[in-house]
CSV table of C-alpha atoms in Angstrom, one decimal:
chain,number,residue,atom,x,y,z
A,1222,MET,CA,129.7,129.3,146.2
A,1223,ARG,CA,129.3,125.7,145.5
A,1224,GLU,CA,125.7,125.7,146.7
A,1225,LYS,CA,125.0,128.7,144.4
A,1226,ASN,CA,126.6,126.9,141.5
A,1227,ASN,CA,124.6,123.8,142.2
A,1228,ILE,CA,121.4,125.8,142.4
A,1229,LYS,CA,122.2,127.5,139.0
A,1230,ILE,CA,122.9,124.1,137.5
A,1231,ILE,CA,119.7,122.6,138.8
A,1232,ASN,CA,117.7,125.6,137.5
A,1233,ALA,CA,119.3,125.4,134.1
A,1234,MET,CA,118.5,121.7,133.9
A,1235,HIS,CA,115.0,122.3,135.0
A,1236,GLU,CA,114.5,125.0,132.3
A,1237,MET,CA,116.0,122.7,129.7
A,1238,ASN,CA,113.7,119.9,130.8
A,1239,GLN,CA,110.7,122.2,130.5
A,1240,MET,CA,111.7,123.3,127.0
A,1241,PHE,CA,112.2,119.7,125.9
A,1242,THR,CA,108.8,118.8,127.3
A,1243,ARG,CA,107.1,121.7,125.5
A,1244,ASN,CA,108.8,120.9,122.2
A,1245,LEU,CA,107.8,117.2,122.6
A,1246,LEU,CA,104.3,118.1,123.5
A,1247,LEU,CA,104.1,120.4,120.5
A,1248,SER,CA,105.3,117.7,118.1
A,1249,VAL,CA,103.0,115.0,119.6
A,1250,SER,CA,100.0,117.4,119.5
A,1251,THR,CA,100.7,118.2,115.8
A,1252,VAL,CA,100.9,114.6,114.9
A,1253,LEU,CA,97.8,113.6,116.9
A,1254,LEU,CA,95.7,116.5,115.5
A,1255,LEU,CA,96.6,115.7,111.9
A,1256,THR,CA,95.9,112.0,112.4
A,1257,CYS,CA,92.5,112.8,114.1
A,1258,PHE,CA,91.6,115.0,111.1
A,1259,ASP,CA,92.4,112.3,108.7
A,1260,LEU,CA,90.4,109.7,110.6
A,1261,SER,CA,87.4,112.0,111.0
A,1262,ARG,CA,87.5,112.7,107.2
A,1263,ILE,CA,87.6,108.9,106.5
A,1264,TYR,CA,84.6,108.3,108.8
A,1265,MET,CA,82.6,111.1,107.1
A,1266,ASN,CA,83.2,109.5,103.7
A,1267,GLN,CA,82.3,106.0,104.8
A,1268,THR,CA,78.6,106.7,104.6
A,1269,GLN,CA,78.9,107.5,100.9
A,1270,THR,CA,79.8,105.0,98.2
A,1271,LYS,CA,83.4,105.3,97.5
A,1272,THR,CA,85.1,103.7,94.6
A,1273,THR,CA,88.7,102.9,95.4
A,1274,SER,CA,89.9,101.6,92.1
A,1275,THR,CA,88.6,100.7,88.7
A,1276,SER,CA,90.8,98.8,86.3
A,1277,ILE,CA,90.1,97.7,82.7
A,1278,ASN,CA,92.6,96.3,80.3
A,1279,ASP,CA,94.3,98.9,78.2
A,1280,ASP,CA,93.8,97.2,74.9
A,1281,LEU,CA,90.1,96.8,75.5
A,1282,SER,CA,89.8,100.5,76.4
A,1283,GLU,CA,91.6,101.6,73.2
A,1284,ALA,CA,89.4,99.3,71.1
A,1285,GLN,CA,86.2,100.6,72.7
A,1286,SER,CA,87.3,104.2,72.2
A,1287,GLU,CA,87.9,103.5,68.5
A,1288,GLU,CA,84.5,101.8,68.1
A,1289,MET,CA,82.5,104.5,69.9
A,1290,SER,CA,82.1,106.5,66.7
A,1291,SER,CA,80.9,103.6,64.5
A,1292,VAL,CA,79.1,101.2,66.9
A,1293,PRO,CA,75.7,102.2,68.3
A,1294,PRO,CA,75.6,102.5,72.1
A,1295,PRO,CA,73.4,99.4,72.7
A,1296,LYS,CA,75.8,97.2,70.8
A,1297,MET,CA,78.8,98.7,72.5
A,1298,LYS,CA,77.2,98.0,75.9
A,1299,MET,CA,76.7,94.4,74.8
A,1300,GLN,CA,80.3,94.0,74.0
A,1301,LEU,CA,81.5,95.2,77.4
A,1302,GLY,CA,82.5,92.5,79.7
A,1303,PRO,CA,80.9,91.9,83.1
A,1304,ILE,CA,81.8,94.2,86.0
A,1305,ILE,CA,83.1,92.5,89.1
A,1306,LYS,CA,82.8,94.5,92.3
A,1307,PHE,CA,84.7,93.9,95.5
A,1308,ARG,CA,83.2,95.4,98.7
A,1309,TYR,CA,85.6,94.9,101.6
A,1310,CYS,CA,86.5,96.1,105.0
A,1311,GLN,CA,89.3,98.6,104.6
A,1312,GLY,CA,90.1,98.7,108.3
A,1313,CYS,CA,90.6,94.9,108.3
A,1314,GLY,CA,93.6,95.1,106.0
A,1315,TYR,CA,91.9,93.6,103.0
A,1316,GLN,CA,93.4,96.2,100.6
A,1317,ASN,CA,96.2,93.9,99.6
A,1318,LEU,CA,93.8,91.0,99.2
A,1319,PHE,CA,91.7,93.1,96.9
A,1320,LYS,CA,94.8,93.8,94.8
A,1321,GLN,CA,95.6,90.1,94.5
A,1322,PHE,CA,92.2,89.2,93.3
A,1323,SER,CA,92.2,92.1,90.9
A,1324,GLU,CA,95.4,90.7,89.4
A,1325,LEU,CA,93.8,87.3,89.0
A,1326,VAL,CA,90.8,88.9,87.2
A,1327,ARG,CA,93.1,90.9,84.8
A,1328,THR,CA,95.2,87.7,84.1
A,1329,HIS,CA,92.4,85.2,83.4
A,1330,TYR,CA,89.6,87.5,82.3
A,1331,PRO,CA,91.0,90.7,80.9
A,1332,ASN,CA,87.7,91.9,79.5
A,1333,MET,CA,86.2,92.2,83.0
A,1334,ALA,CA,86.1,95.6,84.7
A,1335,VAL,CA,87.2,95.5,88.4
A,1336,VAL,CA,85.7,97.9,90.9
A,1337,GLY,CA,86.6,98.1,94.6
A,1338,GLU,CA,84.9,100.0,97.4
A,1339,ASN,CA,84.6,100.1,101.2
A,1340,TYR,CA,81.9,98.0,102.8
A,1341,PRO,CA,80.3,100.5,105.2
A,1342,PRO,CA,79.6,99.6,108.8
A,1343,GLN,CA,76.2,99.7,110.4
A,1344,PRO,CA,74.8,103.2,110.7
A,1345,LEU,CA,74.7,103.0,114.5
A,1346,LYS,CA,78.4,101.8,114.7
A,1347,ALA,CA,79.5,104.5,112.3
A,1348,PHE,CA,77.8,107.1,114.4
A,1349,LEU,CA,79.4,105.8,117.6
A,1350,ALA,CA,82.8,105.8,115.8
A,1351,ARG,CA,82.4,109.4,114.8
A,1352,LEU,CA,81.3,110.3,118.3
A,1353,VAL,CA,84.3,108.7,119.8
A,1354,SER,CA,86.5,110.5,117.3
A,1355,MET,CA,85.0,113.9,118.2
A,1356,ILE,CA,85.4,113.2,122.0
A,1357,LYS,CA,89.0,112.2,121.4
A,1358,MET,CA,89.7,115.4,119.5
A,1359,ALA,CA,88.0,117.5,122.2
A,1360,LEU,CA,90.0,115.9,125.0
A,1361,LEU,CA,93.3,116.2,123.2
A,1362,VAL,CA,92.7,119.9,122.5
A,1363,CYS,CA,91.7,120.6,126.2
A,1364,LEU,CA,94.7,118.7,127.5
A,1365,LEU,CA,97.2,120.3,125.2
A,1366,PHE,CA,96.0,123.8,126.1
A,1367,GLY,CA,95.6,123.0,129.8
A,1368,GLN,CA,91.9,123.6,129.8
A,1369,ASN,CA,89.4,122.1,132.2
A,1370,PRO,CA,85.9,121.8,130.7
A,1371,PHE,CA,84.4,120.5,133.9
A,1372,THR,CA,84.8,123.9,135.6
A,1373,LEU,CA,82.7,125.4,132.8
A,1374,LEU,CA,80.1,122.8,133.2
A,1375,ARG,CA,80.2,123.3,137.0
A,1376,ILE,CA,81.0,119.6,137.5
A,1377,PRO,CA,83.6,118.3,140.0
A,1378,THR,CA,86.8,117.5,138.1
A,1379,PRO,CA,87.5,113.7,138.1
A,1380,ARG,CA,90.8,112.6,139.5
A,1381,VAL,CA,91.7,111.0,136.2
A,1382,TYR,CA,91.4,114.3,134.4
A,1383,SER,CA,93.4,116.1,137.1
A,1384,TRP,CA,96.1,113.4,136.6
A,1385,ALA,CA,95.9,113.9,132.8
A,1386,LEU,CA,96.5,117.7,133.2
A,1387,GLN,CA,99.6,117.0,135.2
A,1388,ASN,CA,100.9,114.3,132.7
A,1389,LYS,CA,99.8,115.6,129.4
A,1390,MET,CA,102.1,113.6,127.2
A,1391,TYR,CA,101.2,110.2,128.7
A,1392,ALA,CA,97.5,111.1,128.8
A,1393,CYS,CA,97.4,112.2,125.2
A,1394,LEU,CA,99.1,109.0,124.1
A,1395,MET,CA,96.7,106.8,126.1
A,1396,ILE,CA,93.6,108.6,124.8
A,1397,PHE,CA,94.9,108.4,121.3
A,1398,PHE,CA,95.6,104.7,121.2
A,1399,LEU,CA,92.6,103.7,123.3
A,1400,SER,CA,90.1,105.7,121.2
A,1401,ASN,CA,91.7,104.4,118.0
A,1402,SER,CA,91.2,100.8,119.2
A,1403,ILE,CA,87.5,101.5,120.0
A,1404,GLU,CA,87.0,103.2,116.6
A,1405,SER,CA,88.6,100.4,114.7
A,1406,TYR,CA,86.4,97.9,116.6
A,1407,LEU,CA,83.3,99.8,115.7
A,1408,ILE,CA,84.0,100.3,112.0
A,1409,ALA,CA,85.4,96.8,111.4
A,1410,THR,CA,82.9,94.7,109.4
A,1411,GLY,CA,85.1,91.8,108.3
A,1412,ALA,CA,83.4,91.9,105.0
A,1413,PHE,CA,84.8,90.7,101.7
A,1414,GLU,CA,81.9,90.6,99.3
A,1415,ILE,CA,82.2,89.8,95.6
A,1416,THR,CA,79.5,90.4,93.0
A,1417,VAL,CA,79.5,90.2,89.2
A,1418,ASP,CA,77.0,92.5,87.5
A,1419,ASP,CA,75.3,92.9,91.0
A,1420,VAL,CA,74.9,89.1,91.2
A,1421,PRO,CA,76.4,87.7,94.5
A,1422,LEU,CA,79.5,85.6,93.8
A,1423,TRP,CA,81.0,85.3,97.3
A,1424,SER,CA,80.2,86.6,100.8
A,1425,LYS,CA,82.7,86.4,103.7
A,1426,ILE,CA,79.9,87.5,106.0
A,1427,ASP,CA,77.8,84.4,105.1
A,1428,THR,CA,80.6,81.9,104.7
A,1429,GLY,CA,83.0,83.1,107.3
A,1430,ARG,CA,86.1,82.8,105.1
A,1431,ILE,CA,87.8,84.2,102.0
A,1432,PRO,CA,87.9,82.0,98.8
A,1433,SER,CA,91.1,80.6,97.6
A,1434,SER,CA,92.6,81.7,94.3
A,1435,ASN,CA,91.6,78.5,92.6
A,1436,GLU,CA,88.0,78.8,93.9
A,1437,PHE,CA,87.8,82.4,92.8
A,1438,VAL,CA,89.0,81.6,89.3
A,1439,GLN,CA,86.6,78.6,89.0
A,1440,MET,CA,83.6,80.7,90.1
A,1441,LEU,CA,84.4,83.3,87.5
A,1442,GLN,CA,84.1,80.7,84.7
A,1443,THR,CA,80.3,81.2,84.9
A,1444,PHE,CA,80.8,84.8,83.9
A,1445,ASN,CA,83.5,84.1,81.3
A,1446,PRO,CA,83.6,87.3,79.1
A,1447,ASN,CA,85.5,85.5,76.4
A,1448,LYS,CA,82.6,83.1,75.9
A,1449,ASP,CA,80.1,85.9,75.8
A,1450,MET,CA,82.3,87.7,73.2
A,1451,ASN,CA,82.5,84.6,71.0
A,1452,ASP,CA,78.8,84.1,71.2
A,1453,PHE,CA,78.2,87.7,70.3
A,1454,THR,CA,80.6,87.5,67.3
A,1455,ARG,CA,78.9,84.3,66.0
A,1456,LEU,CA,75.4,85.9,66.2
A,1457,HIS,CA,76.5,89.0,64.3
A,1458,SER,CA,78.8,87.4,61.7
């Protein structure tokens, strides 16, 4: 009787373990697939010019909207301040740095328009990153559903893949983090490029560093919009 009870307990624990593993695999697979979808969508959009933010002072925008009906388009264009554009590596964590520099521009030069966009990687690296992402998604789907693509291709199954089929959870996590590291390395440009009206102001690729706040403000004095506005007012007074 004790042996039968022990067998029943072991079977019950085994079934509970299988149910827990299935639920865990389902949760992990859902998270991984959603993350892969988001990453693939980001890579597809990196080849296109993507504006991440454009900020203009509210008072200037209201004044321009009021003058649109009375001021001819050429004059209105002359009254607009310079446009400063930041092209930076989003995968390098420069988003917060872009926000800090944008605040400096709005504080010292409120008439300037601020535009930020991603600095795209080289076409070959972008293609390789998308290829790695697609391979990652295919491997995750095959592992989660217990499929062996090597049998369809009539290729001997590698021992690594056989181990992955027997240890799905660990294999999926390893593939996910390893492929993400490779993708991040491929798309990382380390760029933080600054231009004013398409005139280069600073290039981290050329200098190897990011300017300090004081350097940045001093460089912008060349494109002082307040000075341009005063000159324009004196000429037309």
